[in-house]
Tab-separated table of C-alpha atoms and ligand atoms in Angstrom:
chain	number	residue	atom	x	y	z
A	1	MET	CA	8.182	-33.062	2.777
A	2	ALA	CA	7.375	-29.784	1.080
A	3	LYS	CA	3.366	-29.566	0.522
A	4	VAL	CA	2.747	-29.138	-3.360
A	5	ASN	CA	-0.406	-27.135	-4.618
A	6	PRO	CA	-0.942	-27.700	-8.132
A	7	LYS	CA	-3.352	-24.798	-8.356
A	8	LEU	CA	-0.718	-22.177	-7.254
A	9	ILE	CA	0.378	-21.009	-10.535
A	10	ASN	CA	-3.335	-20.551	-11.833
A	11	GLU	CA	-3.994	-18.575	-8.636
A	12	LEU	CA	-0.934	-16.251	-9.560
A	13	LYS	CA	-2.216	-15.990	-12.964
A	14	GLU	CA	-5.581	-14.805	-11.705
A	15	LEU	CA	-3.720	-12.249	-9.976
A	16	GLY	CA	-1.822	-10.825	-12.996
A	17	ALA	CA	1.100	-13.462	-13.665
A	18	PHE	CA	-0.372	-14.245	-17.192
A	19	ASP	CA	2.854	-15.251	-18.939
A	20	ILE	CA	4.876	-17.154	-16.337
A	21	SER	CA	4.441	-20.609	-17.815
A	22	ALA	CA	6.754	-19.582	-20.558
A	23	CYS	CA	9.773	-19.404	-18.100
A	24	TYR	CA	12.438	-22.076	-18.850
A	25	SER	CA	14.539	-21.086	-15.800
A	26	CYS	CA	17.498	-19.615	-17.444
A	27	GLY	CA	18.078	-17.183	-14.550
A	28	ILE	CA	18.908	-14.148	-16.704
A	29	CYS	CA	16.264	-12.255	-14.825
A	30	THR	CA	18.237	-12.830	-11.648
A	31	VAL	CA	21.397	-11.841	-13.231
A	32	THR	CA	19.872	-8.534	-14.465
A	33	CYS	CA	17.981	-7.551	-11.238
A	34	PRO	CA	19.684	-4.618	-9.614
A	35	LEU	CA	18.247	-5.480	-6.102
A	36	VAL	CA	19.461	-9.004	-5.789
A	37	GLN	CA	21.639	-9.634	-2.891
A	38	GLU	CA	23.512	-12.696	-1.777
A	39	GLY	CA	21.239	-15.316	-0.393
A	40	HIS	CA	18.333	-13.524	-1.671
A	41	GLU	CA	18.257	-14.138	-5.502
A	42	PHE	CA	14.946	-13.594	-7.295
A	43	PRO	CA	12.879	-13.471	-9.440
A	44	ARG	CA	13.998	-16.992	-10.833
A	45	LYS	CA	13.798	-18.729	-7.236
A	46	ILE	CA	10.281	-17.354	-6.680
A	47	ILE	CA	9.099	-18.408	-10.074
A	48	ARG	CA	10.261	-21.869	-9.599
A	49	TYR	CA	8.339	-22.128	-6.270
A	50	ALA	CA	5.275	-21.069	-8.223
A	51	ILE	CA	5.658	-23.350	-11.121
A	52	LEU	CA	6.489	-26.291	-8.662
A	53	GLY	CA	3.460	-25.374	-6.515
A	54	LEU	CA	5.611	-24.926	-3.477
A	55	GLU	CA	3.135	-22.799	-1.602
A	56	ASP	CA	4.723	-22.961	1.809
A	57	LYS	CA	8.137	-21.745	0.294
A	58	LEU	CA	6.385	-18.918	-1.399
A	59	VAL	CA	4.465	-17.785	1.432
A	60	SER	CA	7.619	-17.834	3.734
A	61	SER	CA	9.581	-15.774	1.216
A	62	THR	CA	10.295	-12.040	1.744
A	63	GLU	CA	11.812	-11.660	-1.578
A	64	PRO	CA	8.609	-10.508	-3.386
A	65	TRP	CA	8.539	-7.447	-1.193
A	66	LEU	CA	12.244	-6.800	-1.879
A	67	CYS	CA	11.398	-6.121	-5.597
A	68	TYR	CA	10.433	-2.715	-6.530
A	69	TYR	CA	8.902	-3.449	-9.850
A	70	CYS	CA	11.390	-1.676	-12.213
A	71	GLY	CA	10.835	-4.028	-15.047
A	72	GLU	CA	14.621	-4.684	-15.715
A	73	CYS	CA	14.039	-8.542	-15.652
A	74	THR	CA	11.050	-8.384	-17.904
A	75	GLN	CA	13.123	-6.503	-20.411
A	76	SER	CA	15.813	-9.118	-20.491
A	77	CYS	CA	13.670	-12.299	-20.372
A	78	PRO	CA	14.391	-14.290	-23.582
A	79	ARG	CA	11.074	-15.989	-23.151
A	80	GLY	CA	8.694	-12.867	-22.604
A	81	ALA	CA	7.576	-14.401	-19.403
A	82	ASP	CA	7.231	-11.051	-17.692
A	83	PRO	CA	8.980	-11.997	-14.400
A	84	ALA	CA	8.307	-8.252	-13.181
A	85	GLY	CA	4.461	-8.811	-13.538
A	86	PHE	CA	4.878	-12.117	-11.791
A	87	MET	CA	6.574	-10.463	-8.681
A	88	MET	CA	3.642	-7.916	-8.710
A	89	ALA	CA	1.178	-10.824	-8.740
A	90	THR	CA	2.916	-12.669	-6.058
A	91	ARG	CA	2.718	-9.507	-3.836
A	92	ARG	CA	-1.059	-9.525	-4.417
A	93	TYR	CA	-1.069	-13.141	-3.409
A	94	LEU	CA	0.933	-12.813	-0.412
A	95	THR	CA	-1.149	-9.738	0.768
A	96	THR	CA	-4.233	-12.266	0.431
A	97	ARG	CA	-2.412	-14.896	2.603
A	98	TYR	CA	-1.586	-12.410	5.452
A	99	ASP	CA	-5.107	-11.444	5.690
A	100	GLN	CA	-6.739	-13.928	8.064
A	101	THR	CA	-10.369	-12.648	7.205
A	102	GLY	CA	-10.241	-13.956	3.628
A	103	PHE	CA	-11.693	-10.551	2.429
A	104	SER	CA	-8.487	-9.606	0.628
A	105	LYS	CA	-8.722	-12.662	-1.504
A	106	ARG	CA	-12.302	-11.877	-2.330
A	107	LEU	CA	-11.457	-8.317	-3.170
A	108	TYR	CA	-8.512	-9.211	-5.456
A	109	LYS	CA	-10.431	-12.019	-7.140
A	110	SER	CA	-13.835	-10.404	-7.832
A	111	ARG	CA	-14.426	-6.969	-9.276
A	112	PHE	CA	-17.955	-7.248	-8.309
A	113	ILE	CA	-17.080	-7.578	-4.836
A	114	GLU	CA	-14.564	-4.709	-5.062
A	115	PHE	CA	-17.150	-2.441	-6.614
A	116	ILE	CA	-19.965	-3.384	-4.148
A	117	SER	CA	-17.740	-2.989	-1.240
A	118	ALA	CA	-16.619	0.596	-2.299
A	119	ALA	CA	-20.380	1.470	-3.240
A	120	LEU	CA	-21.664	0.256	0.066
A	121	LEU	CA	-19.059	1.787	2.059
A	122	PHE	CA	-19.747	5.017	0.308
A	123	ALA	CA	-23.450	4.838	0.798
A	124	LEU	CA	-23.064	3.852	4.551
A	125	THR	CA	-20.873	6.966	5.148
A	126	VAL	CA	-23.284	9.339	3.307
A	127	SER	CA	-26.272	7.790	5.186
A	128	VAL	CA	-24.656	8.134	8.581
A	129	ILE	CA	-23.977	11.736	7.741
A	130	TYR	CA	-27.462	12.344	6.501
A	131	LEU	CA	-28.881	10.885	9.710
A	132	LEU	CA	-26.595	12.489	12.131
A	133	HIS	CA	-25.849	16.016	10.771
A	134	GLY	CA	-26.566	19.062	12.598
A	135	PRO	CA	-28.489	22.266	11.576
A	136	ILE	CA	-27.865	23.322	7.806
A	137	VAL	CA	-27.003	27.023	8.076
A	138	LEU	CA	-27.548	28.612	4.550
A	139	SER	CA	-26.616	32.189	5.366
A	140	LYS	CA	-22.907	31.363	5.517
A	141	VAL	CA	-20.666	28.223	5.443
A	142	ASP	CA	-20.937	26.770	8.877
A	143	LEU	CA	-19.289	23.315	8.597
A	144	ASP	CA	-19.004	23.024	12.582
A	145	SER	CA	-22.750	23.013	12.801
A	146	PHE	CA	-23.378	20.753	9.794
A	147	LEU	CA	-21.033	18.111	11.095
A	148	PRO	CA	-19.467	18.820	14.648
A	149	THR	CA	-15.754	18.139	14.912
A	150	HIS	CA	-16.288	15.757	17.765
A	151	LEU	CA	-18.487	13.495	15.555
A	152	VAL	CA	-15.888	13.405	12.623
A	153	GLU	CA	-13.085	12.682	15.428
A	154	LEU	CA	-15.143	9.809	16.838
A	155	GLY	CA	-15.483	8.416	13.206
A	156	ASP	CA	-11.628	9.186	12.564
A	157	LEU	CA	-10.874	7.310	15.894
A	158	VAL	CA	-13.173	4.263	15.238
A	159	ILE	CA	-11.690	3.869	11.754
A	160	LEU	CA	-8.039	4.240	12.967
A	161	VAL	CA	-8.452	1.497	15.861
A	162	VAL	CA	-10.305	-0.960	13.552
A	163	LEU	CA	-7.858	-0.546	10.664
A	164	SER	CA	-4.650	-0.572	12.799
A	165	GLY	CA	-5.950	-3.845	14.442
A	166	LEU	CA	-6.546	-5.459	11.132
A	167	LEU	CA	-3.248	-4.297	9.653
A	168	LEU	CA	-1.156	-5.472	12.927
A	169	ALA	CA	-3.022	-8.721	12.772
A	170	ASN	CA	-1.839	-9.201	9.101
A	171	ILE	CA	1.962	-8.180	10.101
A	172	TYR	CA	1.887	-10.788	12.933
A	173	ARG	CA	0.798	-13.453	10.423
A	174	MET	CA	3.536	-12.081	7.881
A	175	TYR	CA	6.017	-12.339	10.748
A	176	ARG	CA	4.965	-15.921	11.486
A	177	PHE	CA	5.268	-17.083	7.965
A	178	THR	CA	8.469	-15.515	7.010
A	179	VAL	CA	10.816	-15.194	10.259
A	180	SER	CA	12.425	-18.568	11.201
A	181	ALA	CA	14.965	-16.600	13.402
A	182	LYS	CA	15.493	-18.076	16.763
A	183	GLY	CA	17.536	-17.087	19.734
A	184	ILE	CA	17.848	-13.295	18.768
A	185	PRO	CA	18.162	-11.005	21.768
A	186	PHE	CA	15.373	-8.647	21.965
A	187	LEU	CA	17.640	-5.365	21.841
A	188	VAL	CA	18.942	-6.691	18.469
A	189	HIS	CA	15.213	-6.871	17.345
A	190	ILE	CA	14.741	-3.238	18.375
A	191	LYS	CA	18.001	-2.187	16.900
A	192	GLU	CA	17.457	-3.726	13.583
A	193	PHE	CA	13.821	-2.439	13.590
A	194	ILE	CA	15.196	1.004	13.862
A	195	ARG	CA	17.887	0.513	11.324
A	196	THR	CA	15.558	-0.834	8.710
A	197	VAL	CA	11.959	-0.035	9.147
A	198	VAL	CA	12.369	3.496	10.043
A	199	PRO	CA	14.464	4.598	7.163
A	200	HIS	CA	12.728	2.627	4.490
A	201	PHE	CA	9.466	3.544	5.561
A	202	LEU	CA	10.021	7.180	5.486
A	203	THR	CA	12.105	7.074	2.182
A	204	GLN	CA	11.510	3.980	0.409
A	205	VAL	CA	15.112	4.562	-0.816
A	206	ARG	CA	15.741	1.066	-1.977
A	207	MET	CA	13.389	2.044	-4.925
A	208	LEU	CA	16.345	4.237	-6.217
A	209	LYS	CA	18.680	1.239	-6.598
A	210	CYS	CA	16.777	0.662	-10.040
A	211	SER	CA	17.705	3.344	-12.314
A	212	ARG	CA	14.323	2.996	-14.239
A	213	ASN	CA	12.542	3.700	-10.914
A	214	THR	CA	13.804	7.372	-10.233
A	215	ILE	CA	10.281	8.990	-11.570
A	216	ASN	CA	8.524	6.330	-9.836
A	217	TRP	CA	10.160	6.844	-6.619
A	218	ILE	CA	9.488	10.691	-6.797
A	219	MET	CA	5.864	10.073	-7.254
A	220	HIS	CA	5.681	7.669	-4.827
A	221	VAL	CA	7.219	9.930	-2.049
A	222	LEU	CA	4.827	12.732	-3.312
A	223	ILE	CA	1.864	10.413	-2.645
A	224	VAL	CA	3.036	9.002	0.632
A	225	TYR	CA	3.992	12.479	2.177
A	226	GLY	CA	0.824	14.370	0.663
A	227	TYR	CA	-1.435	11.582	2.269
A	228	ALA	CA	0.427	11.764	5.509
A	229	THR	CA	0.180	15.517	5.739
A	230	ILE	CA	-3.594	15.493	4.938
A	231	PHE	CA	-3.867	12.434	7.424
A	232	ILE	CA	-2.200	14.452	10.284
A	233	LEU	CA	-4.161	17.619	9.610
A	234	VAL	CA	-7.591	15.569	9.588
A	235	VAL	CA	-6.606	13.392	12.501
A	236	VAL	CA	-4.586	15.391	14.784
A	237	PHE	CA	-5.533	19.113	13.903
A	238	LEU	CA	-9.081	18.561	12.785
A	239	PRO	CA	-10.542	21.426	14.743
A	240	LEU	CA	-8.019	23.659	12.981
A	241	PHE	CA	-8.735	22.065	9.527
A	242	GLN	CA	-12.486	21.897	9.640
A	243	THR	CA	-13.215	25.435	10.581
A	244	ASN	CA	-15.368	28.046	9.722
A	245	ILE	CA	-12.573	30.707	9.877
A	246	ILE	CA	-10.817	31.540	6.501
A	247	TYR	CA	-7.183	31.387	7.234
A	248	PRO	CA	-4.471	33.551	5.272
A	249	ILE	CA	-2.719	31.574	2.667
A	250	TYR	CA	0.513	31.570	4.487
A	251	ASN	CA	-1.218	29.852	7.520
A	252	PRO	CA	0.485	26.506	8.009
A	253	VAL	CA	-2.752	24.428	8.104
A	254	ARG	CA	-4.182	26.138	4.810
A	255	LEU	CA	-0.630	26.220	3.122
A	256	GLY	CA	0.072	22.481	4.321
A	257	GLY	CA	-3.396	21.423	3.005
A	258	TYR	CA	-2.578	22.974	-0.430
A	259	LEU	CA	0.833	21.476	-0.658
A	260	ALA	CA	-0.207	18.208	0.172
A	261	SER	CA	-3.205	18.359	-2.215
A	262	ALA	CA	-0.817	19.397	-5.129
A	263	ALA	CA	1.517	16.626	-4.356
A	264	LEU	CA	-1.187	14.030	-4.500
A	265	ILE	CA	-2.727	15.562	-7.734
A	266	VAL	CA	0.801	15.035	-9.337
A	267	GLY	CA	1.620	11.753	-7.836
A	268	ALA	CA	-1.905	10.132	-8.397
A	269	GLY	CA	-2.273	11.946	-11.859
A	270	TYR	CA	1.115	10.381	-12.930
A	271	GLY	CA	-0.022	6.794	-11.906
A	272	ILE	CA	-3.258	7.169	-13.836
A	273	TYR	CA	-1.699	8.617	-17.033
A	274	GLY	CA	0.980	5.873	-16.806
A	275	ARG	CA	-1.657	3.126	-16.832
A	276	ILE	CA	-3.978	4.630	-19.387
A	277	ARG	CA	-1.271	5.265	-21.934
A	278	LYS	CA	0.632	2.061	-20.858
A	279	ASN	CA	3.848	4.081	-21.358
A	280	THR	CA	6.360	1.759	-19.651
A	281	LEU	CA	6.775	-1.988	-19.498
A	282	VAL	CA	5.399	-2.336	-15.926
A	283	ARG	CA	2.200	-0.200	-16.887
A	284	GLN	CA	1.161	-2.634	-19.508
A	285	TYR	CA	-1.191	-4.626	-17.173
A	286	SER	CA	-3.095	-2.987	-14.194
A	287	HIS	CA	-5.249	-5.021	-11.954
A	288	SER	CA	-8.683	-3.722	-11.101
A	289	THR	CA	-7.663	-2.882	-7.601
A	290	ASP	CA	-4.806	-0.587	-8.833
A	291	TRP	CA	-7.635	1.148	-10.545
A	292	LEU	CA	-9.762	1.376	-7.560
A	293	PHE	CA	-7.019	2.761	-5.437
A	294	LEU	CA	-6.171	5.443	-7.788
A	295	THR	CA	-9.589	6.399	-8.615
A	296	LEU	CA	-10.666	6.665	-4.909
A	297	LEU	CA	-7.467	8.648	-4.202
A	298	TYR	CA	-8.225	10.963	-7.170
A	299	LEU	CA	-11.803	11.282	-6.076
A	300	THR	CA	-10.728	12.186	-2.635
A	301	ILE	CA	-8.426	14.710	-3.561
A	302	VAL	CA	-10.486	16.515	-6.128
A	303	SER	CA	-13.616	16.509	-3.734
A	304	GLY	CA	-11.355	17.769	-0.887
A	305	ILE	CA	-10.195	20.804	-3.080
A	306	LEU	CA	-13.870	21.522	-4.054
A	307	ILE	CA	-14.596	21.787	-0.291
A	308	ASP	CA	-11.888	24.578	-0.025
A	309	VAL	CA	-13.349	26.418	-3.234
A	310	PHE	CA	-16.932	26.355	-2.200
A	311	LYS	CA	-16.081	27.412	1.331
A	312	TYR	CA	-14.075	30.470	0.095
A	313	LEU	CA	-16.781	31.194	-2.535
A	314	ASN	CA	-19.275	31.199	0.391
A	315	LEU	CA	-21.477	28.423	-1.027
A	316	PRO	CA	-22.863	26.732	1.993
A	317	LEU	CA	-25.144	23.979	0.552
A	318	GLU	CA	-22.449	23.088	-2.183
A	319	THR	CA	-19.907	23.000	0.690
A	320	TYR	CA	-22.044	20.582	2.737
A	321	VAL	CA	-22.722	18.333	-0.079
A	322	ILE	CA	-19.274	18.007	-1.314
A	323	TYR	CA	-17.979	17.367	2.118
A	324	THR	CA	-20.329	14.555	2.548
A	325	ILE	CA	-19.211	13.111	-0.778
A	326	HIS	CA	-15.600	13.629	0.074
A	327	LEU	CA	-16.102	11.596	3.452
A	328	GLY	CA	-17.874	9.075	1.130
A	329	PHE	CA	-14.840	8.558	-0.806
A	330	VAL	CA	-12.380	8.685	2.140
A	331	THR	CA	-14.065	5.518	3.825
A	332	PRO	CA	-13.713	3.176	1.128
A	333	LEU	CA	-10.104	4.371	0.335
A	334	LEU	CA	-8.844	3.719	3.999
A	335	VAL	CA	-11.112	0.657	4.713
A	336	LEU	CA	-10.324	-1.321	1.714
A	337	GLU	CA	-6.947	-0.244	0.747
A	338	VAL	CA	-5.183	0.082	4.154
A	339	PRO	CA	-5.521	-3.578	5.698
A	340	PHE	CA	-6.794	-5.608	2.566
A	341	ALA	CA	-5.134	-4.041	-0.652
A	342	LYS	CA	-2.600	-1.619	-2.149
A	343	TRP	CA	-1.770	0.444	0.805
A	344	SER	CA	-0.836	-2.551	3.076
A	345	HIS	CA	2.623	-2.675	0.922
A	346	LEU	CA	3.706	0.500	2.600
A	347	ALA	CA	4.016	-1.605	5.836
A	348	TYR	CA	4.993	-4.894	4.449
A	349	ARG	CA	8.094	-3.501	2.131
A	350	PRO	CA	10.037	-2.178	5.169
A	351	LEU	CA	8.962	-5.070	7.259
A	352	ALA	CA	10.211	-7.491	4.767
A	353	ILE	CA	13.488	-5.871	4.824
A	354	TYR	CA	13.489	-6.066	8.513
A	355	PHE	CA	12.412	-9.712	8.699
A	356	THR	CA	14.950	-10.607	6.029
A	357	ARG	CA	17.816	-9.029	8.167
A	358	LEU	CA	16.707	-11.084	11.206
A	359	ASN	CA	16.770	-14.291	9.236
A	360	ASP	CA	20.285	-13.299	7.983
A	361	ILE	CA	21.496	-12.548	11.520
A	362	ALA	CA	20.217	-15.980	12.731
A	363	LYS	CA	21.675	-17.737	9.911
A	364	THR	CA	25.086	-16.154	10.405
A	365	LYS	CA	25.163	-17.003	14.059
A	366	SER	CA	23.940	-20.632	13.426
A	367	GLU	CA	26.944	-20.955	10.824
A	368	ALA	CA	29.280	-19.502	13.363
A	369	HIS	CA	28.014	-21.862	16.017
A	370	ILE	CA	28.618	-24.828	13.737
A	371	LEU	CA	32.240	-23.913	12.783
A	372	VAL	CA	32.969	-23.507	16.362
A	373	LYS	CA	31.689	-27.078	17.010
A	374	VAL	CA	33.698	-28.399	14.048
A	375	SER	CA	36.900	-26.643	15.210
A	376	ASN	CA	36.507	-28.045	18.660
B	1	SF4	S1	11.616	-15.470	-16.332
B	1	SF4	FE1	12.738	-15.301	-18.171
B	1	SF4	S2	14.787	-14.666	-17.705
B	1	SF4	FE2	13.853	-15.360	-15.803
B	1	SF4	S3	14.494	-17.396	-15.600
B	1	SF4	FE3	12.565	-17.411	-16.636
B	1	SF4	S4	12.880	-17.484	-18.975
B	1	SF4	FE4	14.809	-16.894	-17.834
B	2	SF4	S1	10.954	-5.766	-11.368
B	2	SF4	FE1	13.068	-4.954	-11.068
B	2	SF4	S2	13.461	-5.160	-9.013
B	2	SF4	FE2	11.805	-6.540	-9.428
B	2	SF4	S3	12.639	-8.760	-9.824
B	2	SF4	FE3	12.550	-7.453	-11.899
B	2	SF4	S4	14.483	-6.460	-11.966
B	2	SF4	FE4	14.404	-7.140	-10.022
């Protein structure tokens, strides 16, 4: 018998699903949704799970990740129940359920914990740099002496290993909750992974099935590729990126850094502007974690640009100070957002498409098996 959690709807309301109790289950939202596919109808079904307190059903659903928050359903809902906002809140809820540490739940439910965590990580990073930095050369900008690249690389590596471990643990829990497929050959797992996760992770092309999402998709791609470029430059090419040499403008490292910064400024700026103006249906409500993400991202980009400006103006002390502040913003951005909050959806969305596909293959196989048995 299905377990009922009467508090489920309240938990979702805390995460942004304020109006969903008004739903009278007419199904217009599902008919309107451009992303509904056979066997995976939403959002009405998911709303029913929440209203009836069917926690296990909700947690084992991949559908909340198949929604790309276009707002079509909210526009058409005759009860003003904001199904799009509900789906967004459900994704926040699922993120807290995949995380075994319980920290994600605290982060989403308490602004105080959110703010203190970000402030502590900032202070910790700045303190470590203050204690470990090398000689402060004031006759010229000498970042390599101030913070030797091997120290930054070590920090990169530690953060990368810890965050990847946490995210993989979350993904494993997501798999355990959502995939009921049994008896699918390993090779099919690999083939479907390549067919679904790789293209969807690289393009998020499913987002374009909602005509309202074209601009959002462009901004999303700018942020993802902008950050990926900076990430590769900082993690893989750090000795070339953090250097005292002033490269010409056409140098791939310098040019790549500028293009990535421009992409991030536009992408993150669009997100912040839309949320301040509340200029679309889906921008009416922003959770505090959305603001934390965008604020940290923007501060990281701006401080990163200032490092370059001060370096080229040959202002040594200003460069070292802003570099320290920049790393202070990078740490909470990565540590809080990648395994516990907003950024984890970059992994969960394509994986949800993959896990849905595995379940569909298993279902088709089992139906074919039953048909063979019956016909015998
Ligand atoms: S959310 Fe609105 S459109 Fe969807 S089933 Fe409920 S009342 Fe109908
Ligand atoms: S927000 Fe868009 S994609 Fe999501 S359920 Fe509503 S109509 Fe479908």
